[in-house]
mmCIF file of C-alpha atoms and ligand atoms in Angstrom:
data_model
loop_
_atom_site.group_PDB
_atom_site.id
_atom_site.type_symbol
_atom_site.label_atom_id
_atom_site.label_comp_id
_atom_site.label_asym_id
_atom_site.label_seq_id
_atom_site.Cartn_x
_atom_site.Cartn_y
_atom_site.Cartn_z
ATOM 1 C CA MET A 1166 0.000 0.000 0.000
ATOM 2 C CA ALA A 1167 1.225 3.476 -0.844
ATOM 3 C CA GLY A 1168 0.195 7.093 -0.298
ATOM 4 C CA ILE A 1169 0.014 10.299 -2.319
ATOM 5 C CA TYR A 1170 0.521 13.756 -0.853
ATOM 6 C CA LEU A 1171 -0.376 16.943 -2.754
ATOM 7 C CA HIS A 1172 1.087 20.209 -1.510
ATOM 8 C CA ILE A 1173 -1.163 23.234 -2.126
ATOM 9 C CA PRO A 1174 1.117 26.204 -1.406
ATOM 10 C CA PHE A 1175 -1.332 29.071 -0.873
ATOM 11 C CA CYS A 1176 -2.549 30.804 2.288
ATOM 12 C CA LYS A 1177 -4.669 33.878 2.985
ATOM 13 C CA GLN A 1178 -2.012 35.225 5.312
ATOM 14 C CA LYS A 1179 1.126 33.831 6.832
ATOM 15 C CA CYS A 1180 0.832 32.533 10.409
ATOM 16 C CA HIS A 1181 3.664 33.903 12.559
ATOM 17 C CA TYR A 1182 5.065 30.460 13.463
ATOM 18 C CA CYS A 1183 4.797 28.862 10.018
ATOM 19 C CA ASN A 1184 7.847 27.429 8.292
ATOM 20 C CA PHE A 1185 5.985 25.374 5.690
ATOM 21 C CA PHE A 1186 6.421 26.355 2.096
ATOM 22 C CA SER A 1187 3.402 28.549 1.323
ATOM 23 C CA LEU A 1188 2.683 31.973 -0.147
ATOM 24 C CA ALA A 1189 0.261 34.563 1.197
ATOM 25 C CA SER A 1190 -1.287 35.018 -2.232
ATOM 26 C CA VAL A 1191 -3.613 32.957 -4.402
ATOM 27 C CA LYS A 1192 -2.820 34.777 -7.635
ATOM 28 C CA ARG A 1193 -1.356 31.800 -9.476
ATOM 29 C CA LYS A 1194 -3.809 29.210 -8.162
ATOM 30 C CA ASP A 1195 -5.362 28.187 -11.514
ATOM 31 C CA GLU A 1196 -2.000 27.995 -13.241
ATOM 32 C CA PHE A 1197 -0.744 25.880 -10.325
ATOM 33 C CA VAL A 1198 -3.589 23.342 -10.604
ATOM 34 C CA LYS A 1199 -2.826 22.917 -14.314
ATOM 35 C CA ILE A 1200 0.850 22.216 -13.587
ATOM 36 C CA LEU A 1201 -0.007 19.872 -10.733
ATOM 37 C CA MET A 1202 -2.045 17.854 -13.252
ATOM 38 C CA LYS A 1203 1.009 17.721 -15.466
ATOM 39 C CA GLU A 1204 3.193 16.589 -12.592
ATOM 40 C CA ILE A 1205 0.765 13.733 -11.897
ATOM 41 C CA ASP A 1206 1.439 12.524 -15.443
ATOM 42 C CA LEU A 1207 5.193 12.938 -15.127
ATOM 43 C CA GLN A 1208 5.292 10.964 -11.874
ATOM 44 C CA ARG A 1209 2.991 8.173 -13.004
ATOM 45 C CA ASP A 1210 5.650 5.454 -12.622
ATOM 46 C CA TYR A 1211 6.996 6.458 -9.204
ATOM 47 C CA LEU A 1212 4.804 4.080 -7.207
ATOM 48 C CA GLN A 1213 5.427 1.157 -9.589
ATOM 49 C CA GLY A 1214 1.797 0.115 -9.653
ATOM 50 C CA GLU A 1215 1.425 -0.127 -5.856
ATOM 51 C CA THR A 1216 -2.150 0.342 -4.672
ATOM 52 C CA VAL A 1217 -2.751 3.793 -3.212
ATOM 53 C CA SER A 1218 -4.561 3.536 0.110
ATOM 54 C CA THR A 1219 -4.374 7.181 1.136
ATOM 55 C CA ILE A 1220 -4.401 10.576 -0.560
ATOM 56 C CA TYR A 1221 -3.701 13.724 1.409
ATOM 57 C CA PHE A 1222 -4.220 17.334 0.290
ATOM 58 C CA GLY A 1223 -1.900 19.334 2.562
ATOM 59 C CA GLY A 1224 -0.292 22.723 2.487
ATOM 60 C CA GLY A 1225 -0.516 25.625 2.654
ATOM 61 C CA THR A 1226 -4.291 25.690 2.580
ATOM 62 C CA PRO A 1227 -5.912 23.136 0.265
ATOM 63 C CA SER A 1228 -9.369 24.447 1.193
ATOM 64 C CA LEU A 1229 -8.529 27.544 -0.884
ATOM 65 C CA LEU A 1230 -9.020 25.369 -3.977
ATOM 66 C CA SER A 1231 -12.473 25.185 -5.512
ATOM 67 C CA VAL A 1232 -14.405 21.928 -5.236
ATOM 68 C CA GLU A 1233 -14.127 21.663 -9.053
ATOM 69 C CA ALA A 1234 -10.318 21.854 -8.908
ATOM 70 C CA LEU A 1235 -10.159 19.238 -6.140
ATOM 71 C CA GLN A 1236 -12.524 16.978 -8.070
ATOM 72 C CA ALA A 1237 -10.443 17.334 -11.251
ATOM 73 C CA LEU A 1238 -7.276 16.441 -9.319
ATOM 74 C CA LEU A 1239 -8.952 13.398 -7.776
ATOM 75 C CA GLU A 1240 -10.155 12.195 -11.169
ATOM 76 C CA LYS A 1241 -6.682 12.620 -12.591
ATOM 77 C CA LEU A 1242 -5.181 10.649 -9.695
ATOM 78 C CA THR A 1243 -7.620 7.780 -10.077
ATOM 79 C CA GLN A 1244 -7.020 7.654 -13.831
ATOM 80 C CA THR A 1245 -3.248 7.602 -13.331
ATOM 81 C CA PHE A 1246 -2.691 5.406 -10.249
ATOM 82 C CA VAL A 1247 -4.284 2.301 -8.774
ATOM 83 C CA VAL A 1248 -6.354 3.977 -6.061
ATOM 84 C CA SER A 1249 -8.147 1.662 -3.645
ATOM 85 C CA PRO A 1250 -11.934 2.215 -3.586
ATOM 86 C CA GLU A 1251 -11.598 2.364 0.226
ATOM 87 C CA ALA A 1252 -8.794 4.937 0.161
ATOM 88 C CA GLU A 1253 -8.716 7.488 2.962
ATOM 89 C CA ILE A 1254 -8.780 10.893 1.225
ATOM 90 C CA THR A 1255 -8.014 13.812 3.526
ATOM 91 C CA LEU A 1256 -8.262 17.530 2.930
ATOM 92 C CA GLU A 1257 -6.524 19.961 5.266
ATOM 93 C CA ALA A 1258 -8.767 22.958 5.760
ATOM 94 C CA ASN A 1259 -8.749 26.279 7.530
ATOM 95 C CA PRO A 1260 -11.946 27.209 9.394
ATOM 96 C CA ASP A 1261 -12.454 30.462 7.478
ATOM 97 C CA ASP A 1262 -12.871 28.559 4.179
ATOM 98 C CA LEU A 1263 -15.481 26.109 5.393
ATOM 99 C CA ASP A 1264 -18.992 27.432 4.928
ATOM 100 C CA PRO A 1265 -21.934 25.005 4.778
ATOM 101 C CA ALA A 1266 -22.271 25.298 0.976
ATOM 102 C CA TYR A 1267 -18.595 24.470 0.357
ATOM 103 C CA LEU A 1268 -18.764 21.581 2.830
ATOM 104 C CA ALA A 1269 -21.880 20.112 1.230
ATOM 105 C CA ARG A 1270 -20.253 20.159 -2.207
ATOM 106 C CA LEU A 1271 -17.003 18.754 -0.845
ATOM 107 C CA ARG A 1272 -18.943 15.844 0.634
ATOM 108 C CA GLN A 1273 -20.075 14.930 -2.892
ATOM 109 C CA THR A 1274 -16.450 14.262 -3.878
ATOM 110 C CA ALA A 1275 -14.395 11.255 -2.785
ATOM 111 C CA ILE A 1276 -12.821 13.337 0.018
ATOM 112 C CA ASN A 1277 -13.861 11.460 3.152
ATOM 113 C CA ARG A 1278 -11.772 13.035 5.913
ATOM 114 C CA LEU A 1279 -11.206 16.630 6.990
ATOM 115 C CA SER A 1280 -8.296 17.918 9.020
ATOM 116 C CA ILE A 1281 -9.223 21.353 10.359
ATOM 117 C CA GLY A 1282 -6.541 23.737 11.603
ATOM 118 C CA ILE A 1283 -8.284 25.045 14.716
ATOM 119 C CA GLN A 1284 -5.099 25.588 16.827
ATOM 120 C CA SER A 1285 -6.991 27.120 19.777
ATOM 121 C CA PHE A 1286 -10.477 28.001 20.984
ATOM 122 C CA HIS A 1287 -9.162 31.286 22.528
ATOM 123 C CA ASP A 1288 -8.883 34.468 20.514
ATOM 124 C CA PRO A 1289 -5.693 35.781 22.240
ATOM 125 C CA ASP A 1290 -3.863 32.589 21.179
ATOM 126 C CA LEU A 1291 -5.141 32.904 17.603
ATOM 127 C CA GLU A 1292 -3.988 36.532 17.559
ATOM 128 C CA TYR A 1293 -0.548 35.541 18.884
ATOM 129 C CA LEU A 1294 -0.279 32.941 16.102
ATOM 130 C CA ASN A 1295 -1.685 35.370 13.481
ATOM 131 C CA ARG A 1296 -4.415 32.968 12.407
ATOM 132 C CA VAL A 1297 -7.164 34.294 10.137
ATOM 133 C CA HIS A 1298 -10.133 32.770 11.993
ATOM 134 C CA THR A 1299 -11.687 33.479 15.388
ATOM 135 C CA ALA A 1300 -12.472 31.056 18.211
ATOM 136 C CA GLY A 1301 -16.229 31.476 17.728
ATOM 137 C CA HIS A 1302 -15.938 30.582 14.068
ATOM 138 C CA ALA A 1303 -13.854 27.505 14.861
ATOM 139 C CA GLN A 1304 -16.648 26.090 17.036
ATOM 140 C CA LYS A 1305 -19.301 26.684 14.368
ATOM 141 C CA VAL A 1306 -17.242 25.197 11.562
ATOM 142 C CA ILE A 1307 -16.781 21.879 13.327
ATOM 143 C CA LYS A 1308 -20.569 21.581 13.672
ATOM 144 C CA HIS A 1309 -21.042 22.508 10.007
ATOM 145 C CA ALA A 1310 -18.539 19.816 8.976
ATOM 146 C CA GLN A 1311 -20.329 17.217 11.101
ATOM 147 C CA ASN A 1312 -23.712 18.295 9.718
ATOM 148 C CA ALA A 1313 -22.365 17.932 6.188
ATOM 149 C CA GLY A 1314 -21.645 14.273 6.977
ATOM 150 C CA PHE A 1315 -17.888 14.333 7.598
ATOM 151 C CA ASN A 1316 -17.663 11.740 10.355
ATOM 152 C CA LYS A 1317 -13.927 11.302 9.840
ATOM 153 C CA LEU A 1318 -12.717 14.533 11.335
ATOM 154 C CA THR A 1319 -9.530 15.609 12.992
ATOM 155 C CA ILE A 1320 -8.466 18.972 14.336
ATOM 156 C CA ASP A 1321 -5.069 20.476 15.132
ATOM 157 C CA LEU A 1322 -4.411 22.241 18.433
ATOM 158 C CA ILE A 1323 -1.227 24.023 19.484
ATOM 159 C CA TYR A 1324 0.003 24.185 23.072
ATOM 160 C CA GLY A 1325 2.816 26.111 24.721
ATOM 161 C CA ILE A 1326 1.510 29.435 23.344
ATOM 162 C CA PRO A 1327 2.554 32.174 25.826
ATOM 163 C CA THR A 1328 -1.038 33.493 25.934
ATOM 164 C CA LEU A 1329 -2.333 30.023 26.876
ATOM 165 C CA SER A 1330 -2.472 29.258 30.620
ATOM 166 C CA ASN A 1331 -2.823 25.724 31.987
ATOM 167 C CA SER A 1332 -6.524 26.303 32.604
ATOM 168 C CA GLY A 1333 -6.909 27.722 29.074
ATOM 169 C CA TRP A 1334 -5.282 24.597 27.693
ATOM 170 C CA ILE A 1335 -7.558 22.345 29.763
ATOM 171 C CA ASP A 1336 -10.453 24.361 28.348
ATOM 172 C CA ASN A 1337 -9.223 23.773 24.791
ATOM 173 C CA ILE A 1338 -8.972 20.021 25.354
ATOM 174 C CA ASN A 1339 -12.438 19.967 26.967
ATOM 175 C CA ASN A 1340 -13.845 21.842 23.974
ATOM 176 C CA PHE A 1341 -12.377 19.167 21.716
ATOM 177 C CA LEU A 1342 -13.697 16.341 23.897
ATOM 178 C CA GLN A 1343 -17.233 17.723 23.834
ATOM 179 C CA MET A 1344 -17.381 17.726 20.057
ATOM 180 C CA GLY A 1345 -17.469 13.997 19.425
ATOM 181 C CA ILE A 1346 -14.367 14.015 17.216
ATOM 182 C CA ASN A 1347 -12.290 10.860 17.151
ATOM 183 C CA HIS A 1348 -8.860 12.218 16.274
ATOM 184 C CA LEU A 1349 -6.664 15.035 17.546
ATOM 185 C CA SER A 1350 -3.238 16.268 16.470
ATOM 186 C CA ALA A 1351 -1.617 18.463 19.116
ATOM 187 C CA TYR A 1352 1.729 20.177 18.619
ATOM 188 C CA ALA A 1353 4.009 22.194 20.849
ATOM 189 C CA LEU A 1354 4.574 25.680 19.497
ATOM 190 C CA THR A 1355 8.114 25.767 18.170
ATOM 191 C CA VAL A 1356 9.964 28.883 17.133
ATOM 192 C CA GLU A 1357 11.665 28.079 13.844
ATOM 193 C CA PRO A 1358 14.352 30.327 12.377
ATOM 194 C CA LYS A 1359 13.261 32.584 9.510
ATOM 195 C CA THR A 1360 9.672 32.802 10.778
ATOM 196 C CA ALA A 1361 7.926 36.032 11.752
ATOM 197 C CA LEU A 1362 7.590 34.650 15.285
ATOM 198 C CA TYR A 1363 11.356 34.154 15.556
ATOM 199 C CA THR A 1364 12.100 37.694 14.352
ATOM 200 C CA ARG A 1365 9.474 39.280 16.565
ATOM 201 C CA ILE A 1366 10.667 37.449 19.663
ATOM 202 C CA GLU A 1367 14.279 38.421 18.827
ATOM 203 C CA LYS A 1368 13.201 42.068 18.601
ATOM 204 C CA GLY A 1369 11.302 41.835 21.893
ATOM 205 C CA LEU A 1370 7.966 42.431 20.160
ATOM 206 C CA MET A 1371 6.389 39.142 21.236
ATOM 207 C CA THR A 1372 6.546 37.058 24.397
ATOM 208 C CA PRO A 1373 9.004 34.166 24.061
ATOM 209 C CA VAL A 1374 7.841 30.570 24.273
ATOM 210 C CA ASP A 1375 8.455 28.854 27.615
ATOM 211 C CA GLU A 1376 9.474 25.209 27.121
ATOM 212 C CA MET A 1377 8.591 24.293 30.701
ATOM 213 C CA GLN A 1378 5.055 25.522 30.140
ATOM 214 C CA ALA A 1379 4.822 23.506 26.916
ATOM 215 C CA ALA A 1380 5.997 20.395 28.790
ATOM 216 C CA GLU A 1381 3.279 20.942 31.414
ATOM 217 C CA HIS A 1382 0.683 21.302 28.668
ATOM 218 C CA PHE A 1383 1.895 18.061 27.094
ATOM 219 C CA GLU A 1384 1.528 16.216 30.408
ATOM 220 C CA ILE A 1385 -1.983 17.606 30.880
ATOM 221 C CA LEU A 1386 -2.844 16.560 27.344
ATOM 222 C CA MET A 1387 -1.634 12.975 27.749
ATOM 223 C CA GLU A 1388 -3.507 12.564 31.025
ATOM 224 C CA MET A 1389 -6.807 13.983 29.772
ATOM 225 C CA MET A 1390 -6.781 12.146 26.459
ATOM 226 C CA GLU A 1391 -6.007 8.829 28.084
ATOM 227 C CA ALA A 1392 -8.772 9.385 30.639
ATOM 228 C CA HIS A 1393 -11.223 9.816 27.742
ATOM 229 C CA GLY A 1394 -10.265 6.625 25.908
ATOM 230 C CA PHE A 1395 -7.943 8.068 23.269
ATOM 231 C CA ILE A 1396 -4.874 6.130 22.221
ATOM 232 C CA HIS A 1397 -1.677 8.152 22.103
ATOM 233 C CA TYR A 1398 -0.634 6.411 18.917
ATOM 234 C CA GLU A 1399 2.054 8.908 17.902
ATOM 235 C CA ILE A 1400 3.734 11.568 19.951
ATOM 236 C CA SER A 1401 1.517 14.348 18.504
ATOM 237 C CA ASN A 1402 -1.536 12.257 17.653
ATOM 238 C CA PHE A 1403 -4.431 10.784 19.617
ATOM 239 C CA ALA A 1404 -7.294 8.687 18.271
ATOM 240 C CA LYS A 1405 -10.140 6.486 19.370
ATOM 241 C CA PRO A 1406 -9.575 2.851 18.330
ATOM 242 C CA GLY A 1407 -10.070 2.447 14.575
ATOM 243 C CA HIS A 1408 -9.560 6.155 13.856
ATOM 244 C CA TYR A 1409 -5.805 6.414 13.343
ATOM 245 C CA SER A 1410 -4.778 8.576 10.387
ATOM 246 C CA GLN A 1411 -3.953 6.087 7.661
ATOM 247 C CA HIS A 1412 -1.854 8.600 5.801
ATOM 248 C CA ASN A 1413 0.422 9.527 8.675
ATOM 249 C CA SER A 1414 0.554 5.906 9.834
ATOM 250 C CA LEU A 1415 1.898 5.024 6.395
ATOM 251 C CA TYR A 1416 4.759 7.513 6.892
ATOM 252 C CA TRP A 1417 5.510 6.197 10.368
ATOM 253 C CA LEU A 1418 5.415 2.560 9.310
ATOM 254 C CA GLY A 1419 7.871 3.113 6.448
ATOM 255 C CA GLY A 1420 5.350 2.920 3.565
ATOM 256 C CA HIS A 1421 6.085 4.380 0.145
ATOM 257 C CA TYR A 1422 4.607 7.698 -0.887
ATOM 258 C CA LEU A 1423 4.637 10.151 -3.735
ATOM 259 C CA GLY A 1424 4.653 13.876 -2.985
ATOM 260 C CA LEU A 1425 3.323 16.252 -5.642
ATOM 261 C CA GLY A 1426 3.611 20.040 -5.721
ATOM 262 C CA PRO A 1427 6.395 22.403 -4.666
ATOM 263 C CA SER A 1428 8.461 21.240 -1.661
ATOM 264 C CA ALA A 1429 6.674 17.858 -1.549
ATOM 265 C CA HIS A 1430 8.789 14.836 -0.588
ATOM 266 C CA SER A 1431 8.554 11.287 -1.919
ATOM 267 C CA TYR A 1432 9.975 8.027 -0.603
ATOM 268 C CA ASN A 1433 10.258 4.661 -2.332
ATOM 269 C CA GLY A 1434 11.965 2.610 0.381
ATOM 270 C CA LEU A 1435 15.529 3.387 -0.686
ATOM 271 C CA SER A 1436 15.696 7.030 -1.629
ATOM 272 C CA ARG A 1437 13.916 10.247 -0.917
ATOM 273 C CA GLN A 1438 13.255 12.947 -3.468
ATOM 274 C CA TRP A 1439 11.777 16.382 -3.154
ATOM 275 C CA ASN A 1440 10.497 19.125 -5.396
ATOM 276 C CA VAL A 1441 11.813 22.661 -5.436
ATOM 277 C CA SER A 1442 10.390 24.961 -2.716
ATOM 278 C CA ASN A 1443 9.677 27.783 -5.127
ATOM 279 C CA LEU A 1444 6.388 28.312 -6.931
ATOM 280 C CA GLY A 1445 7.884 30.178 -9.908
ATOM 281 C CA GLN A 1446 10.382 27.393 -10.553
ATOM 282 C CA TYR A 1447 7.760 24.715 -10.020
ATOM 283 C CA LEU A 1448 5.485 26.366 -12.589
ATOM 284 C CA GLN A 1449 8.273 26.115 -15.175
ATOM 285 C CA LEU A 1450 7.133 22.508 -15.507
ATOM 286 C CA ASP A 1451 4.795 24.020 -18.062
ATOM 287 C CA THR A 1452 7.581 24.242 -20.604
ATOM 288 C CA ILE A 1453 9.644 21.160 -19.802
ATOM 289 C CA SER A 1454 8.878 17.493 -20.158
ATOM 290 C CA LYS A 1455 11.093 16.064 -17.448
ATOM 291 C CA LEU A 1456 11.132 16.542 -13.717
ATOM 292 C CA GLU A 1457 14.421 16.830 -11.913
ATOM 293 C CA PRO A 1458 13.650 16.614 -8.226
ATOM 294 C CA GLU A 1459 16.503 16.582 -5.756
ATOM 295 C CA ASN A 1460 17.304 13.076 -4.676
ATOM 296 C CA GLU A 1461 19.011 11.480 -1.723
ATOM 297 C CA VAL A 1462 19.830 7.777 -1.533
ATOM 298 C CA LEU A 1463 19.598 6.889 2.136
ATOM 299 C CA THR A 1464 22.597 5.224 3.736
ATOM 300 C CA VAL A 1465 21.975 2.215 5.915
ATOM 301 C CA GLU A 1466 22.825 4.380 8.958
ATOM 302 C CA GLN A 1467 20.231 6.982 7.931
ATOM 303 C CA ARG A 1468 17.594 4.281 7.483
ATOM 304 C CA PHE A 1469 18.390 2.830 10.913
ATOM 305 C CA ASN A 1470 18.279 6.248 12.599
ATOM 306 C CA GLU A 1471 15.023 7.160 10.884
ATOM 307 C CA TYR A 1472 13.488 3.873 11.961
ATOM 308 C CA VAL A 1473 14.535 4.404 15.590
ATOM 309 C CA MET A 1474 13.368 8.027 15.618
ATOM 310 C CA THR A 1475 9.997 7.325 14.030
ATOM 311 C CA SER A 1476 9.142 4.017 15.654
ATOM 312 C CA LEU A 1477 9.869 5.235 19.176
ATOM 313 C CA ARG A 1478 7.315 8.000 18.723
ATOM 314 C CA THR A 1479 4.564 5.501 17.921
ATOM 315 C CA VAL A 1480 2.337 3.011 19.658
ATOM 316 C CA TRP A 1481 4.010 0.227 17.636
ATOM 317 C CA GLY A 1482 7.379 0.849 19.297
ATOM 318 C CA CYS A 1483 10.881 0.033 18.140
ATOM 319 C CA ASP A 1484 11.019 -3.617 17.110
ATOM 320 C CA LEU A 1485 14.263 -5.499 17.776
ATOM 321 C CA GLU A 1486 13.261 -8.308 15.413
ATOM 322 C CA HIS A 1487 12.759 -5.819 12.592
ATOM 323 C CA ILE A 1488 16.186 -4.317 13.313
ATOM 324 C CA MET A 1489 17.727 -7.777 13.388
ATOM 325 C CA ASN A 1490 16.155 -8.700 10.021
ATOM 326 C CA ILE A 1491 16.883 -5.459 8.209
ATOM 327 C CA PHE A 1492 20.091 -4.180 9.816
ATOM 328 C CA GLY A 1493 21.620 -7.284 11.432
ATOM 329 C CA SER A 1494 22.256 -8.543 14.942
ATOM 330 C CA LYS A 1495 25.191 -6.211 15.632
ATOM 331 C CA TRP A 1496 22.986 -3.124 15.569
ATOM 332 C CA ALA A 1497 20.132 -4.868 17.356
ATOM 333 C CA ASP A 1498 22.512 -5.834 20.203
ATOM 334 C CA GLU A 1499 23.931 -2.335 20.364
ATOM 335 C CA LEU A 1500 20.463 -0.798 20.552
ATOM 336 C CA ALA A 1501 19.417 -3.207 23.317
ATOM 337 C CA ARG A 1502 22.562 -2.206 25.269
ATOM 338 C CA ASN A 1503 22.023 1.532 24.752
ATOM 339 C CA VAL A 1504 18.375 1.397 25.774
ATOM 340 C CA LYS A 1505 19.228 0.049 29.266
ATOM 341 C CA LYS A 1506 20.005 3.429 30.808
ATOM 342 C CA PHE A 1507 16.690 4.866 29.612
ATOM 343 C CA ILE A 1508 14.834 1.902 31.094
ATOM 344 C CA GLU A 1509 16.637 2.486 34.413
ATOM 345 C CA ARG A 1510 15.625 6.175 34.334
ATOM 346 C CA GLY A 1511 11.991 5.202 33.715
ATOM 347 C CA HIS A 1512 11.948 6.806 30.273
ATOM 348 C CA MET A 1513 11.548 3.576 28.294
ATOM 349 C CA TYR A 1514 10.224 0.070 28.799
ATOM 350 C CA ARG A 1515 10.502 -3.231 26.988
ATOM 351 C CA LYS A 1516 7.568 -5.463 26.045
ATOM 352 C CA ASN A 1517 8.598 -8.714 24.354
ATOM 353 C CA GLU A 1518 10.933 -7.699 21.551
ATOM 354 C CA ARG A 1519 9.831 -4.058 21.386
ATOM 355 C CA PHE A 1520 10.932 -0.865 23.117
ATOM 356 C CA PHE A 1521 8.561 1.961 23.974
ATOM 357 C CA LEU A 1522 8.749 5.403 25.574
ATOM 358 C CA THR A 1523 7.016 5.774 28.935
ATOM 359 C CA THR A 1524 4.781 8.799 29.537
ATOM 360 C CA LYS A 1525 7.758 10.592 31.123
ATOM 361 C CA GLY A 1526 10.030 9.490 28.271
ATOM 362 C CA LYS A 1527 7.686 11.057 25.716
ATOM 363 C CA LEU A 1528 8.741 14.448 27.063
ATOM 364 C CA PHE A 1529 12.279 13.710 25.882
ATOM 365 C CA ALA A 1530 11.501 11.727 22.714
ATOM 366 C CA ASP A 1531 13.874 13.526 20.350
ATOM 367 C CA GLY A 1532 16.804 13.535 22.789
ATOM 368 C CA ILE A 1533 16.402 9.846 23.599
ATOM 369 C CA ALA A 1534 16.185 8.859 19.923
ATOM 370 C CA SER A 1535 19.298 10.840 19.041
ATOM 371 C CA GLU A 1536 21.272 9.079 21.771
ATOM 372 C CA LEU A 1537 20.254 5.761 20.202
ATOM 373 C CA PHE A 1538 21.411 6.706 16.702
ATOM 374 C CA VAL A 1539 24.379 5.021 15.078
HETATM 375 S S1 SF4 B 513 -2.346 28.195 7.342
HETATM 376 FE FE1 SF4 B 513 -0.801 26.576 7.703
HETATM 377 S S2 SF4 B 513 0.549 26.646 5.934
HETATM 378 FE FE2 SF4 B 513 -0.640 28.550 5.924
HETATM 379 S S3 SF4 B 513 0.649 30.039 6.971
HETATM 380 FE FE3 SF4 B 513 -0.706 29.145 8.530
HETATM 381 S S4 SF4 B 513 0.451 27.387 9.368
HETATM 382 FE FE4 SF4 B 513 1.442 27.996 7.446
#
């Protein structure tokens, strides 16, 4: 099974924290859709006939595309690839684009899952992040999406925002829990270089992010979600049984995927390739007949490190048998030796042949994984 990701690089305005490739302008939207269609043709052999079980429109803001454009892209994908009739097809959407009429028409397409970028149910947080929508609108939009028949829904929330107190965060989680949604992605606010947030904090114009506060929010989140029957199936993702994101699970379980659109990455098991992060250059595909994405053949060390990093973040854990089969007993033995100190500290545990992070260990996931790298 394989996945397809389409990167739609347009936004109404740039969020202060955003370091994704996207432009705060929709001027070249129609031209872009035409070129994306062409790229689908050019990449037709990448998945080597594997059945596509998930399609994901991400961005940027895919909900800025018309339903007609999304439908045309879906038709093109199904004509070009072997798409499973049961495929999970997700659209990332911003609340301000989702009115009842758009939602009703979207429901007529094969898109069967919506991922709505709510981020917070408090206006001061949304202002800090420079989001377009308001908290009141976020609440309404979720109801509209449910009324339109989208029962596969997920929302994003961000914690660790300086304007968000512990009680505000508990409020946000309670708001989510009351809405009958089965999936939540929750991310710590990170200040990436070259973002407006980074510059503004450097200049003293915005309150810096406090990592201790973010860690407290993460602990609150884990406790509340577990108490309400959600499985913490990846470090930033919680779902009721049977509602895991198939698309992201495919990434985490090492599946193959094709990324289309500027900055999109693809992976075929041995190498990774990625498109240029520049809309003007991407649109030059109009006049050429061959794609030249950048390509990186992964070394065995990189594949091992990626496996350790990704698997430890998931509910499936880091599997010694898999390491033994793919990388050999030397590395499996070394990993088992290196893990001991984390088990003694209470940050990891072993169940049969698999290693997992404990709740405490999840607070240090990246640091632990990097100490286990070869
Ligand atoms: S909507 Fe998403 S992609 Fe667009 S600027 Fe905000 S965070 Fe970035």
